[in-house]
Amino acid sequence: MLALNRPLIMGVVNVTPDSFSDGGHFLECKKALERARQLVDEGADILDVGGESSRPGAQPLPLNEELRRVLPVLEGCVRLGVPVSVDTYKPEVMRASASAGASMLNDIWAFRREGALKAALEAALPASGPGLALCCMHMQRDPATMQDDPAYADVVSEVAAFLAARVKCFADAGVPSEQLVIDPGFGFGKTVTHNLRLLRELRTFASLDVPLLAGLSRKSTIGAITGRERPQDRVIGSVAAAMIAAQNGAKILRVHDVAATREALAVLAAVSQGSP
Ligand code: HH2
């Protein structure tokens, strides 16, 4: 299991086609692995490999294309010697990832799609060997429609109730709580105001006694606060948000900018320990 005595950094590895090159699959995989190596050198504790974008309005990826993108990169990442998470909601990708050495399944649907719960339980509770960790994220509606006027009576209590129900489902199936991770799903069916309140009241989720993941990196809420249009220009705001998340109980920070987050976390740790 992951040691969670300090906040861990999860580095994002996207395996997406490069529209500027015609090198095809090999180049796409090579680029993702170079990125993964860089993130590990910068101090990533975990890598999160994903083939399908979940940006608002993004199109679903066919199964074979997702397997073709994710598996070679997953195998390369496992060889780097860090735990690897796979960001997927498809049961077939979950099974293939577990066989290829993944340590965590990260599902933006919290294993609610058809067949996903069964695949997740097989991965978490194998007949032999260690089980995979499972990350359950909250999302209102689906990526195509989630940002069309998201609404809640009370975002914090609704997200907390959803996550508590998912934790209970896995606990009832026998998955130990140390193997579960919960995530309020910043930006997934939430306005800027919803995201700010979730971040301010993150402790509510930490009190569910399951490790908490926060993914705010480069998201549009950071752009709305800082005025930075381009995701790659949102590093400073993202690091600030990650530090607030860590102070409010997040145990895993899902980020694109590992070196900057690592340095900021060192300051946070030094302040709480009273020495560098
Ligand atoms: N955010 C994205 C994808 N997966 N998983 C978890 N658990 N939490 C998140 O906040 C989260 C996630 C955002 O995905 P996308 O918009 O495709 O961009 P990127 O993967 O570059 O972050």
CSV table of C-alpha atoms and ligand atoms in Angstrom, one decimal:
chain,number,residue,atom,x,y,z
A,1,MET,CA,0.0,0.0,0.0
A,2,LEU,CA,1.0,3.6,-0.5
A,3,ALA,CA,2.6,5.2,2.6
A,4,LEU,CA,0.5,8.3,3.3
A,5,ASN,CA,2.4,9.9,6.2
A,6,ARG,CA,3.0,12.9,3.9
A,7,PRO,CA,1.0,14.1,0.9
A,8,LEU,CA,2.0,12.2,-2.2
A,9,ILE,CA,2.4,13.7,-5.7
A,10,MET,CA,0.6,12.0,-8.5
A,11,GLY,CA,2.1,13.1,-11.9
A,12,VAL,CA,-0.3,13.2,-14.8
A,13,VAL,CA,0.8,11.3,-18.0
A,14,ASN,CA,-1.6,11.9,-20.8
A,15,VAL,CA,-1.3,9.5,-23.8
A,16,THR,CA,-2.9,11.6,-26.5
A,17,PRO,CA,-2.3,11.9,-30.3
A,18,ASP,CA,0.2,14.6,-31.2
A,19,SER,CA,-1.5,16.7,-33.9
A,20,PHE,CA,1.8,18.3,-34.8
A,21,SER,CA,3.6,15.1,-35.9
A,22,ASP,CA,2.7,12.2,-38.2
A,23,GLY,CA,4.9,9.8,-36.3
A,24,GLY,CA,1.8,7.9,-35.2
A,25,HIS,CA,1.6,5.5,-32.3
A,26,PHE,CA,5.3,5.0,-31.6
A,27,LEU,CA,6.0,8.7,-31.2
A,28,GLU,CA,2.9,9.2,-29.0
A,29,CYS,CA,4.0,6.4,-26.7
A,30,LYS,CA,7.6,7.7,-26.7
A,31,LYS,CA,6.6,11.2,-25.8
A,32,ALA,CA,4.4,10.0,-22.9
A,33,LEU,CA,7.2,7.8,-21.6
A,34,GLU,CA,9.7,10.7,-21.8
A,35,ARG,CA,7.2,12.8,-19.8
A,36,ALA,CA,6.7,10.0,-17.3
A,37,ARG,CA,10.5,9.8,-16.8
A,38,GLN,CA,10.7,13.5,-16.3
A,39,LEU,CA,7.9,13.5,-13.7
A,40,VAL,CA,9.7,10.7,-11.8
A,41,ASP,CA,13.0,12.6,-11.9
A,42,GLU,CA,11.1,15.7,-10.5
A,43,GLY,CA,9.8,13.6,-7.6
A,44,ALA,CA,6.5,12.1,-8.6
A,45,ASP,CA,5.4,9.4,-6.1
A,46,ILE,CA,2.8,7.9,-8.4
A,47,LEU,CA,2.0,8.3,-12.1
A,48,ASP,CA,-1.5,8.5,-13.5
A,49,VAL,CA,-1.7,7.2,-17.1
A,50,GLY,CA,-4.8,8.2,-19.1
A,51,GLY,CA,-5.7,7.7,-22.8
A,52,GLU,CA,-9.1,9.5,-22.9
A,53,SER,CA,-9.5,13.2,-22.1
A,54,SER,CA,-12.3,14.0,-19.7
A,55,ARG,CA,-12.3,17.7,-20.5
A,56,PRO,CA,-15.8,19.1,-20.7
A,57,GLY,CA,-17.3,18.1,-24.1
A,58,ALA,CA,-14.5,15.5,-24.8
A,59,GLN,CA,-15.5,12.6,-27.0
A,60,PRO,CA,-15.4,9.0,-25.7
A,61,LEU,CA,-12.5,6.9,-27.0
A,62,PRO,CA,-13.1,3.5,-28.5
A,63,LEU,CA,-11.9,0.6,-26.3
A,64,ASN,CA,-9.3,-0.7,-28.7
A,65,GLU,CA,-7.8,2.7,-29.1
A,66,GLU,CA,-7.6,3.3,-25.4
A,67,LEU,CA,-5.9,-0.1,-24.9
A,68,ARG,CA,-3.5,0.7,-27.7
A,69,ARG,CA,-2.6,4.0,-26.1
A,70,VAL,CA,-2.5,3.1,-22.5
A,71,LEU,CA,-0.9,-0.4,-22.2
A,72,PRO,CA,2.6,0.3,-23.7
A,73,VAL,CA,2.9,3.4,-21.6
A,74,LEU,CA,1.7,1.7,-18.5
A,75,GLU,CA,4.3,-1.0,-19.0
A,76,GLY,CA,7.0,1.6,-19.5
A,77,CYS,CA,5.9,3.5,-16.4
A,78,VAL,CA,5.9,0.3,-14.2
A,79,ARG,CA,9.5,-0.2,-15.3
A,80,LEU,CA,10.4,3.2,-13.9
A,81,GLY,CA,9.8,1.7,-10.4
A,82,VAL,CA,6.9,3.9,-9.1
A,83,PRO,CA,3.3,2.9,-8.5
A,84,VAL,CA,1.2,3.5,-11.5
A,85,SER,CA,-2.5,4.5,-11.6
A,86,VAL,CA,-4.6,4.1,-14.7
A,87,ASP,CA,-7.3,6.7,-15.4
A,88,THR,CA,-10.2,4.7,-17.0
A,89,TYR,CA,-13.8,3.8,-16.6
A,90,LYS,CA,-13.8,0.8,-18.9
A,91,PRO,CA,-13.8,-2.7,-17.3
A,92,GLU,CA,-11.6,-4.2,-20.1
A,93,VAL,CA,-8.9,-1.5,-19.6
A,94,MET,CA,-9.1,-2.1,-15.8
A,95,ARG,CA,-8.5,-5.8,-16.2
A,96,ALA,CA,-5.7,-5.3,-18.7
A,97,SER,CA,-4.1,-2.7,-16.5
A,98,ALA,CA,-4.2,-4.9,-13.4
A,99,SER,CA,-2.4,-7.7,-15.5
A,100,ALA,CA,0.2,-5.2,-16.7
A,101,GLY,CA,1.3,-4.1,-13.2
A,102,ALA,CA,-0.9,-1.1,-12.3
A,103,SER,CA,-1.1,-0.3,-8.6
A,104,MET,CA,-4.3,1.8,-8.8
A,105,LEU,CA,-7.4,2.2,-10.9
A,106,ASN,CA,-8.7,5.8,-11.0
A,107,ASP,CA,-12.3,6.1,-12.3
A,108,ILE,CA,-13.9,9.4,-12.8
A,109,TRP,CA,-17.2,7.5,-12.8
A,110,ALA,CA,-16.4,5.9,-9.4
A,111,PHE,CA,-16.9,2.4,-10.9
A,112,ARG,CA,-20.6,3.1,-11.7
A,113,ARG,CA,-20.4,2.2,-15.5
A,114,GLU,CA,-21.6,-1.3,-16.5
A,115,GLY,CA,-19.1,-4.0,-15.5
A,116,ALA,CA,-16.7,-1.6,-13.8
A,117,LEU,CA,-17.6,-2.5,-10.2
A,118,LYS,CA,-16.9,-6.2,-10.9
A,119,ALA,CA,-13.6,-5.5,-12.7
A,120,ALA,CA,-12.6,-3.2,-9.8
A,121,LEU,CA,-13.4,-5.8,-7.2
A,122,GLU,CA,-11.4,-8.5,-9.1
A,123,ALA,CA,-8.4,-6.1,-9.2
A,124,ALA,CA,-8.7,-5.0,-5.5
A,125,LEU,CA,-9.3,-8.5,-4.2
A,126,PRO,CA,-7.2,-10.9,-6.3
A,127,ALA,CA,-6.9,-14.6,-5.4
A,128,SER,CA,-3.2,-14.1,-4.7
A,129,GLY,CA,-0.9,-11.2,-4.4
A,130,PRO,CA,-1.5,-7.6,-3.4
A,131,GLY,CA,-4.8,-5.9,-4.5
A,132,LEU,CA,-4.9,-2.7,-6.4
A,133,ALA,CA,-6.1,0.6,-4.9
A,134,LEU,CA,-9.3,2.1,-6.2
A,135,CYS,CA,-9.9,5.8,-6.6
A,136,CYS,CA,-13.6,6.9,-6.6
A,137,MET,CA,-14.3,10.3,-8.0
A,138,HIS,CA,-17.5,12.4,-7.8
A,139,MET,CA,-18.9,13.6,-11.1
A,140,GLN,CA,-22.3,15.2,-11.7
A,141,ARG,CA,-23.7,13.8,-15.0
A,142,ASP,CA,-21.1,12.9,-17.7
A,143,PRO,CA,-18.2,14.7,-19.4
A,144,ALA,CA,-20.3,15.8,-22.4
A,145,THR,CA,-22.9,17.6,-20.3
A,146,MET,CA,-21.4,18.1,-16.9
A,147,GLN,CA,-20.6,21.8,-17.3
A,148,ASP,CA,-24.1,22.7,-18.6
A,149,ASP,CA,-25.3,24.7,-15.6
A,150,PRO,CA,-24.3,22.3,-12.7
A,151,ALA,CA,-26.5,22.7,-9.7
A,152,TYR,CA,-26.6,21.4,-6.1
A,153,ALA,CA,-28.8,22.1,-3.0
A,154,ASP,CA,-25.5,21.8,-1.0
A,155,VAL,CA,-22.4,20.8,-3.0
A,156,VAL,CA,-20.3,19.7,0.0
A,157,SER,CA,-23.0,17.5,1.6
A,158,GLU,CA,-24.1,16.0,-1.7
A,159,VAL,CA,-20.5,15.1,-2.8
A,160,ALA,CA,-19.8,13.7,0.7
A,161,ALA,CA,-22.9,11.6,0.7
A,162,PHE,CA,-22.0,10.2,-2.8
A,163,LEU,CA,-18.4,9.4,-1.7
A,164,ALA,CA,-19.6,7.8,1.6
A,165,ALA,CA,-22.0,5.6,-0.4
A,166,ARG,CA,-19.2,4.4,-2.7
A,167,VAL,CA,-16.9,3.7,0.2
A,168,LYS,CA,-19.7,1.7,1.9
A,169,CYS,CA,-20.2,-0.3,-1.4
A,170,PHE,CA,-16.6,-1.3,-1.5
A,171,ALA,CA,-16.3,-1.9,2.3
A,172,ASP,CA,-19.4,-4.2,2.1
A,173,ALA,CA,-17.6,-6.1,-0.7
A,174,GLY,CA,-14.6,-6.6,1.6
A,175,VAL,CA,-12.1,-3.9,0.2
A,176,PRO,CA,-10.0,-2.5,3.1
A,177,SER,CA,-10.3,1.3,3.5
A,178,GLU,CA,-6.6,1.7,3.0
A,179,GLN,CA,-7.1,0.4,-0.5
A,180,LEU,CA,-9.6,3.1,-1.3
A,181,VAL,CA,-9.1,6.7,-2.4
A,182,ILE,CA,-11.9,9.3,-2.6
A,183,ASP,CA,-11.9,12.5,-4.7
A,184,PRO,CA,-14.5,15.3,-4.8
A,185,GLY,CA,-13.8,15.7,-8.6
A,186,PHE,CA,-12.9,19.3,-9.0
A,187,GLY,CA,-14.4,20.6,-12.3
A,188,PHE,CA,-16.5,17.6,-12.9
A,189,GLY,CA,-20.0,19.1,-12.9
A,190,LYS,CA,-19.1,22.0,-10.7
A,191,THR,CA,-19.0,25.8,-11.1
A,192,VAL,CA,-16.1,27.9,-9.9
A,193,THR,CA,-18.1,28.7,-6.8
A,194,HIS,CA,-18.7,24.9,-6.1
A,195,ASN,CA,-15.0,24.2,-6.6
A,196,LEU,CA,-14.0,26.9,-4.2
A,197,ARG,CA,-16.3,25.7,-1.5
A,198,LEU,CA,-15.2,22.1,-2.0
A,199,LEU,CA,-11.6,23.2,-1.5
A,200,ARG,CA,-12.4,25.3,1.5
A,201,GLU,CA,-14.3,22.5,3.2
A,202,LEU,CA,-12.1,19.6,2.0
A,203,ARG,CA,-11.8,18.5,5.6
A,204,THR,CA,-15.3,17.2,5.5
A,205,PHE,CA,-14.2,14.5,3.1
A,206,ALA,CA,-10.9,13.8,5.0
A,207,SER,CA,-13.2,12.8,7.9
A,208,LEU,CA,-14.5,9.8,6.0
A,209,ASP,CA,-11.2,8.1,7.0
A,210,VAL,CA,-10.3,7.2,3.4
A,211,PRO,CA,-7.3,8.8,1.7
A,212,LEU,CA,-8.3,11.9,-0.2
A,213,LEU,CA,-7.1,12.9,-3.6
A,214,ALA,CA,-7.4,16.4,-5.0
A,215,GLY,CA,-7.0,17.3,-8.7
A,216,LEU,CA,-7.0,21.0,-9.3
A,217,SER,CA,-4.0,21.2,-11.5
A,218,ARG,CA,-4.3,23.6,-14.5
A,219,LYS,CA,-8.1,23.4,-14.3
A,220,SER,CA,-10.4,26.2,-15.5
A,221,THR,CA,-11.2,27.3,-12.0
A,222,ILE,CA,-7.5,28.2,-11.6
A,223,GLY,CA,-7.8,30.1,-14.9
A,224,ALA,CA,-10.9,31.9,-13.7
A,225,ILE,CA,-9.1,33.1,-10.5
A,226,THR,CA,-5.8,34.1,-12.1
A,227,GLY,CA,-6.9,35.2,-15.5
A,228,ARG,CA,-4.6,32.7,-17.2
A,229,GLU,CA,-6.2,31.5,-20.4
A,230,ARG,CA,-3.8,28.7,-21.3
A,231,PRO,CA,-3.7,25.6,-19.0
A,232,GLN,CA,0.2,25.6,-19.2
A,233,ASP,CA,0.3,29.1,-17.7
A,234,ARG,CA,-1.7,28.1,-14.6
A,235,VAL,CA,1.3,26.6,-12.7
A,236,ILE,CA,1.5,29.1,-9.9
A,237,GLY,CA,-2.2,29.1,-9.2
A,238,SER,CA,-2.3,25.3,-9.4
A,239,VAL,CA,0.6,25.0,-6.9
A,240,ALA,CA,-1.2,27.4,-4.5
A,241,ALA,CA,-4.4,25.3,-4.8
A,242,ALA,CA,-2.5,22.1,-4.2
A,243,MET,CA,-1.0,23.5,-1.0
A,244,ILE,CA,-4.5,24.5,0.3
A,245,ALA,CA,-5.7,21.0,-0.5
A,246,ALA,CA,-2.7,19.5,1.3
A,247,GLN,CA,-3.4,21.7,4.4
A,248,ASN,CA,-7.0,20.7,4.3
A,249,GLY,CA,-6.2,17.0,4.4
A,250,ALA,CA,-5.6,15.8,0.8
A,251,LYS,CA,-3.1,12.8,0.8
A,252,ILE,CA,-2.6,12.6,-2.9
A,253,LEU,CA,-2.2,15.6,-5.2
A,254,ARG,CA,-2.9,15.0,-8.9
A,255,VAL,CA,-0.7,17.5,-10.7
A,256,HIS,CA,1.0,18.3,-14.0
A,257,ASP,CA,3.8,20.4,-12.5
A,258,VAL,CA,5.6,18.0,-10.2
A,259,ALA,CA,8.9,19.9,-9.5
A,260,ALA,CA,7.0,23.1,-8.5
A,261,THR,CA,4.6,21.2,-6.3
A,262,ARG,CA,7.4,19.2,-4.7
A,263,GLU,CA,9.2,22.5,-3.8
A,264,ALA,CA,6.0,24.0,-2.3
A,265,LEU,CA,5.3,20.9,-0.3
A,266,ALA,CA,8.8,21.0,1.2
A,267,VAL,CA,8.0,24.5,2.6
A,268,LEU,CA,4.7,23.2,4.0
A,269,ALA,CA,6.4,20.2,5.6
A,270,ALA,CA,9.2,22.4,7.0
A,271,VAL,CA,6.7,24.7,8.6
A,272,SER,CA,4.8,21.9,10.3
A,273,GLN,CA,8.0,20.2,11.4
A,274,GLY,CA,9.7,23.4,12.5
A,275,SER,CA,12.8,22.6,10.5
A,276,PRO,CA,13.8,22.2,6.8
B,1,HH2,N1,-9.1,15.2,-13.4
B,1,HH2,C1,-8.9,14.9,-14.7
B,1,HH2,C2,-8.8,13.5,-15.1
B,1,HH2,N2,-8.8,12.6,-14.2
B,1,HH2,N3,-9.0,11.9,-11.9
B,1,HH2,C3,-9.2,12.2,-10.6
B,1,HH2,N4,-9.2,11.2,-9.7
B,1,HH2,N5,-9.4,13.4,-10.2
B,1,HH2,C4,-9.3,14.5,-11.1
B,1,HH2,O1,-9.5,15.6,-10.6
B,1,HH2,C5,-9.1,14.2,-12.5
B,1,HH2,C6,-9.0,12.9,-12.9
B,1,HH2,C7,-8.9,15.9,-15.7
B,1,HH2,O2,-8.7,15.4,-16.9
B,1,HH2,P1,-8.4,16.1,-18.3
B,1,HH2,O3,-9.3,17.3,-18.3
B,1,HH2,O4,-8.5,15.1,-19.3
B,1,HH2,O5,-6.9,16.6,-18.1
B,1,HH2,P2,-5.6,16.0,-17.5
B,1,HH2,O6,-5.7,14.5,-17.6
B,1,HH2,O7,-4.5,16.6,-18.3
B,1,HH2,O8,-5.6,16.5,-16.1
